[in-house]
Amino acid sequence: MGNPLRRIFKTEEKTEGSTFMAVFVGLFAACGGLLFGYDTGLINGVLAMPYVLKHFPQDHPGINGGEGYFTSSEHSLIVSILSVGTFVGAMLAPFLNDTIGRRLTLIFSCAVVFNIGVILQVASHSVPLLIAGRVIAGLGVGLLSSTVPLYQSEASPKWIRGAVVSCYQFAITIGLLLASCVNQGTKDLNSSASYRVPFAIQFVFSIFLSLGMFFLPETPRFYISKSKNDDAMNSLSRLRKLPVNHPALVDELGEIVANYEVELSQGSSSWADCFSFSNSQFKRLMTGIFIQAFQQLTGINFIFYFGTTFFKNSGIKNGFTITLITNIVNVICTIPGILLVDVIGRRKLLISGAIGMSTSELLIAIIGATTNSDAANKCMIAFTCTFIAFFASTWGTGAWVVTGEIFPLRTRAKSIAMSTASNWLWNFAIAFATPYLVDDAPGSARLKSNVFFIWGGCNFLCILFAWALVYETKGLSLEDVDDLYEKIPRAWKSKHYVPVEHKFSRAIAGDQVYDETKADFQNIEDTKSGALLEHRSASISDSV
Ligand code: BGC
């Protein structure tokens, strides 16, 4: 597996040990994306099912076996309540991640929290229980959504980290696609199976993920943050498939320990520390929060949440076909994103993607505002597909990759949580506000296709944001990323950064490390971290 992958990713570096296990672990955790995508993609279809419309609406219920309908407020509450749960879940994640660990958090969030939410949704036969189920399932998805990229980034080898984290996005897109297929398969059943089957299928994903995680290792970086160096060594040895105390492991772990100690010397790891200006922590936090906000402001969920209605108004009758096409484009175009993120790097990927998205959306808006013909409608649909293709191959994957890797270990879980919560907050705000912007109804701004001027404008801001704030982290270890932020003051200069820590730690540890026993490991790490501290202080005073 190593050689072809290394050729694609053009890695020069020879890392010892197997890459297979670390990649497998990261890919397995990506299955959390299935839950994320499936759960968010399910509800719109469920609320349009004839059986659900006969039995669920409360204000306008079905009479004599006929269909009722959901009022806007019922509809918007059932759809958006998930985001309340996901937001809270994402913010709660660090309390678990930093105490019981990344792996147990993943197991707890699917096996306990998410499954309780699914049980309530399957059992529901009216709106209140359905809403309770959505909130609790949302808590589980929120916990997962900020833990998966954290776990993947900490477990993956650096040269393929971007691709591994991108697979989380790939799983999200597959989850969205599966939801639309399952809905289509059960929607016409004239029994509660029409909605219970799609809800119950979520058990398969959550049980699969939690059982699998049971057998996978915790990340070495979590153990280091708990001063459990032996456990960290065992975990790294499982990930790299090398014997404990192998020189390459000692070196890699030494790097992590030394870096963590440097971080600790700079302050504690409280929530307030996430906002500190030291070591660019505040800049990194703003990068994480805004990259997730901008990912939502691209307008992607306008297509996934409201696309069916929008396309119908453009003269296309079969809403399912359109939903299916947009979902398939989303899945397929994520694949180039997975390959490109570690080849062309984060900055080029995000900047070129935002240019592509902005152009596609402005073209949709201009065509919609100036012409009204069949040909014009078809062009709008074609540009919608190019927009999704650009999103899927760039910002879809890129936002999660950047969020997973830019934070220092001591504040990583909390900072990733705040960034992910920003994704859910904007997800909610856009889902909630869009009908008021677009619909042809009293009280709405009636923007219709002009709303694409807003999304196109936001994507223009995405270009500036990525240029000004996203650092190039391709091929760097998470510890190199710390050094990068310390040494390079401007994101657009980050591609010139040359990592020195590896050479440095090897120079400090020297060949003697290879002969050291486990008992001596700590001493060597003390030496390294002490020297690294001096090295860092020197470089800080140089830059001052
Ligand atoms: C976004 C979701 C979106 C999905 C589409 C994710 O990265 O966070 O909001 O629905 O991509 O593929």
XYZ file of C-alpha atoms and ligand atoms in Angstrom:
556
model
C 0.000 0.000 0.000
C 2.856 2.299 0.908
C 4.549 2.630 -2.446
C 1.706 3.612 -4.817
C 0.323 6.016 -2.218
C 3.711 7.557 -1.682
C 4.065 8.001 -5.439
C 0.707 9.804 -5.683
C 1.524 12.025 -2.746
C 5.100 12.446 -3.977
C 6.462 12.102 -0.484
C 10.204 12.145 -0.291
C 10.257 11.234 3.308
C 11.055 7.723 4.423
C 9.044 7.064 7.551
C 9.814 3.781 9.242
C 7.123 1.265 10.017
C 3.821 0.594 8.373
C 1.493 3.345 7.264
C -1.371 0.909 6.832
C -2.550 0.780 10.444
C -2.555 4.565 10.973
C -4.391 5.110 7.695
C -6.845 2.328 8.521
C -7.534 3.844 11.957
C -8.118 7.291 10.432
C -10.356 5.901 7.706
C -12.365 3.883 10.170
C -13.012 6.951 12.315
C -14.165 8.712 9.137
C -17.290 6.521 9.352
C -18.466 9.088 11.920
C -19.101 11.227 8.815
C -21.723 8.691 7.689
C -23.789 9.469 10.777
C -23.279 13.220 10.258
C -24.306 13.155 6.582
C -27.111 10.607 6.896
C -28.706 12.286 9.904
C -28.625 15.768 8.372
C -29.801 14.481 4.978
C -32.708 12.408 6.277
C -35.190 14.813 7.716
C -36.287 16.807 4.665
C -37.333 13.631 2.866
C -39.050 12.199 5.951
C -41.164 15.326 6.404
C -42.423 15.029 2.823
C -43.522 11.358 3.150
C -47.273 10.807 2.628
C -47.601 8.579 5.732
C -45.819 11.168 7.891
C -48.013 13.945 6.487
C -51.113 11.944 7.421
C -50.063 11.361 11.045
C -47.542 13.925 12.289
C -48.688 17.511 11.585
C -50.385 19.004 14.649
C -51.714 22.379 13.497
C -53.075 21.059 10.190
C -53.444 17.284 10.735
C -54.552 14.827 8.074
C -58.315 14.247 8.121
C -60.090 10.994 7.142
C -56.887 9.342 5.975
C -55.850 12.365 3.889
C -52.545 14.235 4.160
C -52.162 17.211 6.485
C -49.261 19.606 6.256
C -46.580 21.055 8.501
C -46.766 24.770 9.194
C -43.558 26.702 8.488
C -42.814 26.917 12.198
C -43.299 23.145 12.765
C -41.176 22.405 9.694
C -38.427 24.812 10.640
C -38.396 23.597 14.277
C -38.096 19.897 13.367
C -35.335 20.580 10.809
C -33.288 23.121 12.729
C -33.559 21.559 16.215
C -30.846 19.097 15.178
C -28.408 21.994 14.902
C -29.164 23.049 18.480
C -28.140 19.556 19.612
C -25.083 19.471 17.347
C -23.918 22.910 18.520
C -24.176 21.913 22.191
C -22.636 18.492 21.462
C -19.647 20.070 19.688
C -19.057 22.445 22.633
C -19.284 19.580 25.163
C -16.829 17.390 23.243
C -13.604 18.740 24.838
C -14.827 17.901 28.352
C -14.845 14.260 27.263
C -11.955 14.387 24.795
C -9.580 15.811 27.393
C -10.678 13.487 30.212
C -11.686 10.054 28.893
C -9.828 10.487 25.588
C -10.702 10.795 21.916
C -11.471 7.115 21.371
C -13.833 6.647 24.319
C -15.593 9.909 23.408
C -16.308 8.481 19.965
C -17.618 5.235 21.462
C -19.773 7.054 24.045
C -21.222 9.509 21.542
C -22.432 6.810 19.133
C -23.138 3.870 21.430
C -24.963 5.889 24.076
C -25.981 9.421 23.069
C -26.693 8.961 19.376
C -28.453 5.609 19.887
C -30.819 7.080 22.505
C -31.715 9.785 19.973
C -32.314 7.148 17.285
C -34.516 5.049 19.616
C -36.704 8.088 20.310
C -36.974 8.936 16.612
C -37.886 5.370 15.679
C -40.443 5.203 18.522
C -42.013 8.562 17.695
C -45.506 8.829 16.278
C -45.951 12.534 16.897
C -43.900 15.727 16.739
C -42.779 16.114 20.427
C -41.004 12.730 20.629
C -39.527 13.266 17.177
C -38.100 16.611 18.318
C -36.697 15.074 21.520
C -35.034 12.361 19.404
C -33.591 14.942 16.992
C -32.040 16.987 19.830
C -30.405 13.958 21.444
C -29.199 12.479 18.149
C -27.881 15.992 17.396
C -25.859 15.946 20.627
C -24.260 12.696 19.464
C -23.523 14.065 15.978
C -22.078 17.264 17.508
C -19.753 15.261 19.776
C -18.656 13.128 16.842
C -18.223 16.025 14.458
C -15.542 17.664 16.550
C -13.914 14.440 17.768
C -13.408 12.664 14.427
C -11.051 15.264 12.838
C -9.197 15.532 16.159
C -8.698 11.755 16.387
C -7.766 11.434 12.718
C -5.252 14.298 12.757
C -3.541 12.935 15.850
C -3.362 9.358 14.577
C -2.314 9.927 10.953
C 1.192 10.135 9.529
C 1.844 13.710 8.427
C 2.352 13.069 4.700
C -1.149 11.681 4.256
C -2.978 13.449 7.121
C -4.930 15.744 4.789
C -6.210 12.818 2.725
C -7.207 10.830 5.804
C -9.168 13.738 7.328
C -10.724 14.409 3.914
C -12.205 10.926 4.046
C -14.377 12.198 6.894
C -15.937 14.616 4.384
C -16.207 11.755 1.878
C -18.194 9.788 4.457
C -20.430 12.839 5.085
C -21.249 13.016 1.371
C -21.949 9.265 1.211
C -24.229 9.640 4.256
C -26.167 12.431 2.493
C -26.486 10.305 -0.655
C -27.602 7.206 1.269
C -30.253 9.233 3.087
C -31.767 10.440 -0.165
C -31.740 6.882 -1.614
C -33.288 5.277 1.489
C -35.983 7.978 1.646
C -36.802 7.335 -1.958
C -37.030 3.589 -1.299
C -39.463 3.841 1.628
C -41.371 7.064 1.013
C -44.447 5.448 -0.564
C -44.952 2.738 2.075
C -48.334 3.232 3.674
C -47.157 2.320 7.172
C -44.871 3.652 9.877
C -42.056 1.656 8.209
C -41.818 4.558 5.735
C -40.025 6.711 8.346
C -39.022 4.094 10.934
C -36.809 2.145 8.538
C -34.744 5.204 7.481
C -34.334 6.251 11.133
C -33.485 2.704 12.286
C -30.752 2.296 9.639
C -28.719 4.741 11.726
C -28.208 1.959 14.302
C -26.151 0.071 11.740
C -23.681 2.970 11.387
C -23.452 3.760 15.080
C -23.027 0.146 16.207
C -20.440 -0.474 13.478
C -18.439 2.615 14.482
C -18.595 2.059 18.233
C -17.708 -1.636 18.017
C -14.818 -0.916 15.667
C -13.462 1.924 17.807
C -13.414 -0.457 20.731
C -10.522 -2.304 19.078
C -8.586 0.739 17.844
C -5.921 2.614 19.824
C -6.228 5.956 21.615
C -4.000 8.650 20.077
C -0.447 8.966 21.436
C -0.947 12.715 21.804
C -3.837 12.258 24.241
C -1.666 10.017 26.416
C 1.164 12.535 26.326
C -1.233 15.255 27.466
C -2.011 12.995 30.454
C 1.699 12.300 31.089
C 1.198 8.610 30.256
C 4.317 8.191 28.179
C 4.304 4.389 28.263
C 0.748 4.238 26.976
C 1.681 6.772 24.307
C 4.586 4.565 23.242
C 2.320 1.500 23.059
C -0.233 3.389 21.018
C 2.391 4.697 18.596
C 3.825 1.221 18.323
C 0.382 -0.123 17.285
C -0.126 2.727 14.827
C 3.279 2.390 13.171
C 3.496 -1.404 13.628
C 6.960 -1.098 15.126
C 8.198 -2.632 18.378
C 8.091 -0.454 21.480
C 11.398 1.442 21.822
C 12.161 1.268 18.141
C 14.410 4.286 17.414
C 11.918 5.811 14.979
C 9.184 5.645 17.623
C 11.425 7.117 20.309
C 12.212 9.954 17.950
C 8.615 10.602 16.965
C 7.358 10.437 20.517
C 10.223 12.589 21.711
C 9.094 15.243 19.284
C 5.556 15.160 20.670
C 6.669 15.218 24.317
C 9.154 18.005 23.765
C 6.642 20.109 21.921
C 3.942 19.572 24.522
C 6.296 20.640 27.274
C 7.144 23.784 25.356
C 3.432 24.489 25.037
C 2.853 23.938 28.742
C 5.658 26.330 29.563
C 3.652 28.980 27.677
C 0.512 28.694 29.794
C -2.338 26.469 30.918
C -5.017 24.891 28.755
C -8.194 26.608 29.941
C -10.933 27.957 27.660
C -9.508 31.455 28.210
C -6.134 30.227 26.903
C -7.756 29.431 23.571
C -8.102 33.216 23.119
C -4.560 34.043 24.166
C -2.282 35.920 21.789
C 0.742 33.794 22.651
C 2.026 31.511 19.890
C -0.684 32.817 17.524
C -3.347 30.887 19.416
C -5.952 33.628 18.811
C -5.108 33.803 15.115
C -5.419 30.038 14.861
C -8.764 30.070 16.665
C -10.132 32.754 14.343
C -8.885 30.725 11.369
C -10.762 27.650 12.633
C -13.963 29.531 13.503
C -14.061 31.509 10.251
C -13.073 28.678 7.935
C -16.064 26.725 9.261
C -18.365 29.774 9.057
C -17.245 30.483 5.482
C -17.691 26.825 4.562
C -21.378 27.266 5.399
C -21.535 30.712 3.775
C -20.489 29.170 0.459
C -24.212 28.372 0.247
C -23.725 24.588 -0.055
C -26.634 23.761 2.224
C -28.901 26.068 0.259
C -28.613 23.390 -2.423
C -28.946 20.435 -0.051
C -31.764 21.871 2.074
C -33.733 23.923 -0.460
C -32.418 22.737 -3.831
C -35.480 20.667 -4.663
C -37.827 23.646 -4.464
C -35.352 25.907 -6.208
C -34.925 23.513 -9.138
C -38.671 22.941 -9.353
C -39.130 26.672 -9.809
C -36.555 26.474 -12.570
C -38.923 24.197 -14.483
C -37.493 20.784 -13.533
C -40.291 18.526 -12.294
C -38.558 15.554 -10.668
C -37.142 16.830 -7.398
C -35.686 13.430 -6.468
C -33.640 13.205 -9.674
C -32.132 16.593 -8.975
C -31.386 15.769 -5.340
C -29.800 12.534 -6.506
C -27.684 14.286 -9.157
C -26.423 16.954 -6.745
C -25.593 14.277 -4.173
C -23.752 12.134 -6.706
C -21.718 15.141 -7.915
C -20.936 15.876 -4.259
C -19.674 12.324 -3.585
C -17.666 11.915 -6.793
C -15.994 15.318 -6.652
C -14.840 14.746 -3.086
C -12.384 12.166 -4.465
C -10.124 14.715 -6.245
C -10.279 16.763 -3.019
C -8.910 13.820 -1.032
C -6.020 13.431 -3.461
C -5.269 17.120 -3.977
C -5.085 18.340 -0.384
C -1.707 16.681 0.248
C -0.434 17.266 -3.292
C -1.135 20.948 -4.079
C -1.585 21.896 -0.409
C -4.276 23.647 1.637
C -3.873 27.221 0.427
C -3.980 26.573 -3.322
C -6.886 24.183 -2.825
C -8.999 26.648 -0.848
C -8.174 29.721 -2.941
C -8.824 28.024 -6.282
C -11.996 26.388 -4.932
C -13.385 29.712 -3.738
C -12.654 31.283 -7.150
C -14.514 28.410 -8.863
C -17.482 28.567 -6.474
C -17.752 32.345 -6.636
C -17.689 32.335 -10.453
C -20.303 29.564 -10.714
C -22.657 31.277 -8.275
C -22.334 34.730 -9.810
C -23.103 33.194 -13.213
C -26.238 31.528 -11.779
C -27.313 34.852 -10.281
C -26.697 36.807 -13.510
C -28.489 34.253 -15.701
C -31.401 34.114 -13.226
C -31.667 37.899 -13.090
C -31.478 38.548 -16.834
C -33.099 35.672 -18.733
C -36.027 33.331 -18.348
C -36.001 30.460 -20.788
C -35.567 26.707 -20.753
C -31.986 27.034 -21.930
C -31.252 29.566 -19.164
C -32.738 27.211 -16.551
C -30.578 24.356 -17.772
C -27.490 26.594 -17.603
C -28.358 27.460 -14.004
C -28.561 23.775 -13.130
C -25.254 23.104 -14.882
C -23.548 25.909 -12.929
C -25.083 24.592 -9.717
C -23.348 21.303 -10.462
C -20.014 23.059 -11.126
C -20.468 24.944 -7.847
C -21.012 21.660 -5.958
C -18.050 20.102 -7.762
C -15.782 22.968 -6.646
C -17.133 22.820 -3.094
C -16.730 19.062 -2.779
C -13.178 19.023 -4.084
C -11.943 22.000 -2.069
C -13.798 23.608 0.853
C -15.788 20.478 1.710
C -12.622 18.580 2.563
C -10.295 21.544 3.217
C -12.240 23.137 6.068
C -12.105 19.929 8.145
C -8.444 19.280 7.332
C -7.371 22.787 8.404
C -9.519 22.657 11.548
C -7.995 19.333 12.596
C -4.366 20.360 12.313
C -3.740 24.010 13.169
C -4.106 23.984 16.964
C -1.492 23.271 19.617
C -2.061 20.120 21.658
C -2.895 21.854 24.949
C -5.871 23.752 23.492
C -6.576 21.487 20.505
C -9.781 19.777 21.665
C -11.369 23.049 22.841
C -10.356 25.028 19.756
C -11.608 22.325 17.373
C -14.858 22.261 19.358
C -15.376 26.027 18.971
C -14.594 25.845 15.252
C -17.008 22.943 14.731
C -19.673 24.713 16.793
C -19.271 27.680 14.431
C -20.058 25.327 11.514
C -23.287 24.230 13.232
C -24.246 27.751 14.251
C -23.991 29.009 10.663
C -25.619 25.856 9.388
C -28.582 26.654 11.642
C -28.648 30.376 10.813
C -28.620 29.735 7.061
C -31.254 26.974 7.246
C -33.443 29.221 9.351
C -33.031 32.438 7.365
C -33.085 31.119 3.801
C -36.878 30.742 3.433
C -37.269 34.357 4.562
C -34.755 35.477 1.926
C -35.865 33.367 -1.005
C -39.527 32.314 -0.840
C -42.165 33.953 -2.945
C -44.343 34.534 0.135
C -45.573 37.425 2.279
C -42.868 38.697 4.623
C -40.057 37.227 2.515
C -37.404 39.267 0.692
C -38.370 37.266 -2.456
C -34.759 37.156 -3.653
C -35.252 33.895 -5.571
C -32.155 33.238 -7.705
C -30.734 36.625 -6.659
C -29.731 34.911 -3.426
C -26.788 33.582 -5.454
C -25.384 37.135 -5.525
C -25.066 36.789 -1.735
C -23.447 33.329 -1.892
C -21.160 34.452 -4.755
C -20.129 37.518 -2.702
C -19.418 35.358 0.350
C -17.246 33.112 -1.792
C -15.288 36.136 -2.916
C -14.602 36.798 0.787
C -13.534 33.141 1.079
C -10.753 33.843 -1.444
C -9.458 36.760 0.642
C -9.827 34.821 3.892
C -7.890 31.800 2.607
C -5.142 34.011 1.193
C -4.788 36.105 4.355
C -5.257 33.532 7.126
C -4.787 29.932 6.001
C -1.219 28.677 6.542
C 0.265 26.009 4.292
C 0.574 22.928 6.498
C 0.979 20.244 3.838
C 3.521 17.593 4.870
C 4.195 19.104 8.311
C 3.843 17.188 11.565
C 1.397 18.725 14.060
C 4.462 19.792 16.034
C 5.996 21.477 12.951
C 2.725 23.379 12.569
C 3.302 24.951 16.003
C 6.763 26.005 14.948
C 5.413 27.351 11.654
C 2.987 29.684 13.441
C 5.716 30.769 15.805
C 8.218 31.653 13.087
C 6.141 32.869 10.150
C 4.025 35.910 10.934
C 1.983 35.996 7.689
C -0.033 33.154 6.140
C 0.956 34.035 2.556
C 4.621 33.508 3.461
C 4.005 30.112 5.043
C 4.982 28.105 1.974
C 8.583 29.186 2.543
C 8.714 27.530 5.961
C 11.257 24.738 6.318
C 10.700 22.429 9.297
C 13.746 22.184 11.536
C 12.525 20.268 14.550
C 13.101 16.835 13.119
C 16.696 17.517 12.230
C 16.983 19.267 15.535
C 15.643 16.463 17.700
C 17.687 13.906 15.800
C 20.760 15.983 16.400
C 19.976 16.174 20.097
C 19.045 12.525 20.478
C 21.706 11.278 18.114
C 22.424 7.634 17.509
C 22.514 6.932 21.203
C 18.716 7.034 21.315
C 18.639 3.920 19.239
C 20.409 1.991 21.959
C 18.451 3.403 24.847
C 16.102 1.269 26.844
C 12.595 2.311 27.783
C 13.803 3.407 31.204
C 16.159 5.922 29.648
C 13.537 7.298 27.325
C 12.305 9.919 29.786
C 15.806 11.265 30.367
C 16.367 11.703 26.694
C 13.042 13.433 26.308
C 13.921 15.757 29.170
C 17.131 16.650 27.392
C 15.321 17.188 24.126
C 12.536 19.250 25.556
C 14.984 21.355 27.565
C 17.051 22.005 24.479
C 13.958 22.584 22.392
C 12.758 25.085 24.953
C 16.004 26.991 24.592
C 15.791 26.707 20.839
C 12.216 28.061 20.853
C 13.073 30.889 23.252
C 15.974 31.820 21.011
C 13.773 31.855 17.949
C 11.121 33.922 19.759
C 13.686 36.501 20.833
C 15.105 36.484 17.263
C 11.721 37.313 15.834
C 11.106 40.010 18.471
C -20.635 20.589 5.642
C -22.109 20.285 5.652
C -22.555 19.996 4.229
C -21.707 18.900 3.625
C -22.022 18.695 2.175
C -19.908 19.410 5.091
O -18.531 19.612 5.126
O -20.154 20.904 6.926
O -22.814 21.359 6.192
O -23.904 19.606 4.207
O -20.337 19.194 3.761
O -21.204 17.715 1.626
